[in-house]
Short mmCIF file of C-alpha atoms in Angstrom, two decimals:
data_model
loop_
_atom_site.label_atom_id
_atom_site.label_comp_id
_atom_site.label_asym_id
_atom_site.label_seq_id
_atom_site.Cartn_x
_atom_site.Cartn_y
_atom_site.Cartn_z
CA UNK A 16 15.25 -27.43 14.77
CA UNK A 17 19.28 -27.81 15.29
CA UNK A 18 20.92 -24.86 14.77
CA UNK A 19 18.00 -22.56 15.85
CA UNK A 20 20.10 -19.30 16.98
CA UNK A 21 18.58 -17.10 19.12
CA UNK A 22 20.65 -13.94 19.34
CA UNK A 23 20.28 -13.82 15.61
CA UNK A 24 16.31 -14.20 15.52
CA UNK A 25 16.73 -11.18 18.41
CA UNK A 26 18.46 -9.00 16.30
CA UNK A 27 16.51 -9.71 13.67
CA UNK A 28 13.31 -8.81 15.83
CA UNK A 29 15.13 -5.76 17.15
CA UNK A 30 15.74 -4.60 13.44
CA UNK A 31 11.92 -5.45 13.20
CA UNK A 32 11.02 -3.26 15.84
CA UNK A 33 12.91 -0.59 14.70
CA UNK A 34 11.24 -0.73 11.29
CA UNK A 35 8.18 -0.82 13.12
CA UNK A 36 9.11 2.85 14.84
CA UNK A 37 9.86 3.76 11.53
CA UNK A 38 6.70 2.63 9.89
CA UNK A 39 4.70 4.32 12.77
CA UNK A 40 6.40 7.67 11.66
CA UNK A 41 5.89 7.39 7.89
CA UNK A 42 2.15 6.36 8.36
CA UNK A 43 2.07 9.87 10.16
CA UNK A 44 3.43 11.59 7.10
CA UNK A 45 1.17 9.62 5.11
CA UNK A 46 -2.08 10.93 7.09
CA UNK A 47 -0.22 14.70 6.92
CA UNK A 48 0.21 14.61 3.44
CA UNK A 49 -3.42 13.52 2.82
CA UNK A 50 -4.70 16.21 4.48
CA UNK A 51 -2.41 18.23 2.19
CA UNK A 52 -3.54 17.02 -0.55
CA UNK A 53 -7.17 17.40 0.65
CA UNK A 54 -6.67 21.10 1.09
CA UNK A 55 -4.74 21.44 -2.21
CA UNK A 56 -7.60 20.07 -3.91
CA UNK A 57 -9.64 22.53 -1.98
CA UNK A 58 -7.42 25.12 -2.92
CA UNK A 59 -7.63 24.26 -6.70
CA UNK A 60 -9.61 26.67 -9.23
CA UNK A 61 -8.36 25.78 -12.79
CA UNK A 62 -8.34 22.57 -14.77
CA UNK A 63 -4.38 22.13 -15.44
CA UNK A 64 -3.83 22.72 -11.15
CA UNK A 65 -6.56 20.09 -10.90
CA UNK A 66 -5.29 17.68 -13.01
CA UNK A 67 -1.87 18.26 -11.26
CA UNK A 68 -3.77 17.59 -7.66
CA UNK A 69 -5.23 14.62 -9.34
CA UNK A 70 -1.78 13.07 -10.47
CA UNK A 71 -0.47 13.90 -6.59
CA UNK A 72 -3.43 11.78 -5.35
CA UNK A 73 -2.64 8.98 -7.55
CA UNK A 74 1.13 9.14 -6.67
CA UNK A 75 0.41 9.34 -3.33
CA UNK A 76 -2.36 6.27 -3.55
CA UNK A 77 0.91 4.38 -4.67
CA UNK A 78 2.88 5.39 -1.51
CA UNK A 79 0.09 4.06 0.46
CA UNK A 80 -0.20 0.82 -1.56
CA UNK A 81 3.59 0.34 -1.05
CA UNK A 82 3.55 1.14 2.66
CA UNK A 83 0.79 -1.51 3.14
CA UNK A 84 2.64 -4.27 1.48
CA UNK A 85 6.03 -3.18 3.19
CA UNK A 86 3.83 -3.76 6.58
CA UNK A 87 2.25 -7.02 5.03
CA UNK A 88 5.60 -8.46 4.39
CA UNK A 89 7.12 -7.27 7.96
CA UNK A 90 3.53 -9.36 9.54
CA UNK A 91 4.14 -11.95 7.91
CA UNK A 92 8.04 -12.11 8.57
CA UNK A 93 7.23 -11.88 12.19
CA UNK A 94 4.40 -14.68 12.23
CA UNK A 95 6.92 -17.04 10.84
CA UNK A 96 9.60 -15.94 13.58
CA UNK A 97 6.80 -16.56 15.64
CA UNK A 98 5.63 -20.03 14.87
CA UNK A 99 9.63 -21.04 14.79
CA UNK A 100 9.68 -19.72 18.26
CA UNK A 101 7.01 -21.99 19.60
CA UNK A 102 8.40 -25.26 17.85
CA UNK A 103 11.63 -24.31 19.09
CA UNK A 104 10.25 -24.01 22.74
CA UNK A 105 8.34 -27.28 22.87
CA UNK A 106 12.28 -28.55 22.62
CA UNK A 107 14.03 -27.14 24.97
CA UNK A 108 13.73 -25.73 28.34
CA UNK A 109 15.78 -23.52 31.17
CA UNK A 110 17.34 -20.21 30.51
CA UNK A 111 16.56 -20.99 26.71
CA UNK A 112 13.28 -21.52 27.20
CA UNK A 113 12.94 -18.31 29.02
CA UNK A 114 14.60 -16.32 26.22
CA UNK A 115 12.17 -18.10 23.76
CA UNK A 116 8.98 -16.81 25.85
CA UNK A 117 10.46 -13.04 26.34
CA UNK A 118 10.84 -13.53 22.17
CA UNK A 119 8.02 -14.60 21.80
CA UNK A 120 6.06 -11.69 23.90
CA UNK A 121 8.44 -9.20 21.92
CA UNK A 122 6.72 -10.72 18.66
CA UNK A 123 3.20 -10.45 19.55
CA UNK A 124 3.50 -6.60 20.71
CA UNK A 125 4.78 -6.35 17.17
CA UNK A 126 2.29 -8.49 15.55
CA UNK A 127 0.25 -5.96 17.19
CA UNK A 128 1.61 -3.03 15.85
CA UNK A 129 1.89 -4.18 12.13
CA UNK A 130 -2.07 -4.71 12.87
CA UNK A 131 -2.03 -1.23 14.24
CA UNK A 132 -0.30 -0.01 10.82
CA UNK A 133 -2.08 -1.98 8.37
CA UNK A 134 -5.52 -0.39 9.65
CA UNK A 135 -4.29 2.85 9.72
CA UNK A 136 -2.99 2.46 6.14
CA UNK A 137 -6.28 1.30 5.69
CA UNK A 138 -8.01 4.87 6.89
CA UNK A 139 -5.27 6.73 4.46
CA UNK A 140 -6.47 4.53 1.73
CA UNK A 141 -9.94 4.99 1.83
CA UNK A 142 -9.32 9.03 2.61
CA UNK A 143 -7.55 8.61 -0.95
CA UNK A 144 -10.02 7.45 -2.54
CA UNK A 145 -12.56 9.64 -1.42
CA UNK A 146 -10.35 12.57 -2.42
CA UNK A 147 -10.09 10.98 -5.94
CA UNK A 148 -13.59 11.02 -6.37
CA UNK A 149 -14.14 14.79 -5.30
CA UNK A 150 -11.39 15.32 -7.98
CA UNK A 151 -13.04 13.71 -10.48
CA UNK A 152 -16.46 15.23 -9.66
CA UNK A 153 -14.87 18.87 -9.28
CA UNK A 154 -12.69 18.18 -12.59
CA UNK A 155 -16.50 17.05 -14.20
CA UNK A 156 -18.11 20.58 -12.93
CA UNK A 157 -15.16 22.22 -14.65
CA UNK A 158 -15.37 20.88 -17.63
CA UNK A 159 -19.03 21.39 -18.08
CA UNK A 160 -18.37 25.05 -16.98
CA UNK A 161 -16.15 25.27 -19.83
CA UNK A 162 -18.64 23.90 -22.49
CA UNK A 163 -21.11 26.19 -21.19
CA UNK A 164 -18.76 28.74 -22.34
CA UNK A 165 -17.24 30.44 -19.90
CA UNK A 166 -14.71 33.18 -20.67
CA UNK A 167 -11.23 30.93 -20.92
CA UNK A 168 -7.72 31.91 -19.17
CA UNK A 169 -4.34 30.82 -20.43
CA UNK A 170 -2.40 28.31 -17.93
CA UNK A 171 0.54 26.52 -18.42
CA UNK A 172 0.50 22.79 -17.13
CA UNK A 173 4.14 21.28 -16.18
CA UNK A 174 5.22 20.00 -19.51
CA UNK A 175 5.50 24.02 -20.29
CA UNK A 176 2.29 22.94 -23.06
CA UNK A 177 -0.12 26.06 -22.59
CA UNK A 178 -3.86 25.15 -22.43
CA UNK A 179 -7.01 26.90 -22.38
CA UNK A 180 -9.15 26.57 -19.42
CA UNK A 181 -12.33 28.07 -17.89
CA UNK A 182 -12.26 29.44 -14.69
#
């Protein structure tokens, strides 16, 4: 391991952590805007807004999909910091050593927190998915109220297309 720098593999750790603040912070937003979306859906009487809360579920189910693997790929970075780290230890000793240990105590806490993440990502996920399939149950009772014939109403959907829906 020649070469091994160790006020690079801090920064990089640091810039880890922060990302790890950061991801802590979106995953918030995440949980807010499912609940959002949960009360949109709610909220929603006609087929066109329900369709729209559908497509918002979906893009959001993609937002959670790419937080996860942002949070995979940060775990896995810091495992492989962290394996380094103990090699690089069994080598050397002193003040170096030292700094190696502190690292390495810096990179389990984070470990930690990526862990943290990834099964609170988890929650979000499954909440999306749960809201998908009230969607697609409520957008089913709609659609059978409308071939029962109930008395239509004119909405316009975003593409400015104007459909006929049931209420």
């Amino acid at each position: 391991m020649q070469g091994f720098n160790i006020t690079e593999l801090m920064q990089e750790i640091e810039s880890l952590s922060s990302i790890a603040e950061f991801g802590s912070l979106r995953l918030k937003e995440l949980s807010k805007q499912n609940d959002t979306l949960k009360a949109e859906l709610n909220d929603t009487e006609q087929h066109a807004s329900l369709t729209s809360c559908i497509n918002n579920i979906k893009k959001f189910q993609n937002s959670i999909h790419a937080s996860e693997q942002a949070i995979l790929n940060w775990r896995e970075k810091v495992d492989g910091y962290f394996y380094q780290v103990h090699e690089y230890a069994k080598q050397v000793g002193g003040e170096e050593r030292s700094q190696l240990l502190v690292l390495s105590e810096t990179m389990t806490e984070l470990m930690k927190t990526f862990s943290s993440q990834l099964a609170l990502v988890t929650q979000v996920s499954e909440k999306s998915k749960q809201l998908i399939l009230s969607a697609e149950r409520k957008q089913k009772s709609m659609t059978a109220s409308f071939e029962r014939g109930r008395a239509p109403i004119l909405t316009v959907e975003d593409n400015d297309n104007w459909v006929i829906e049931r209420s």
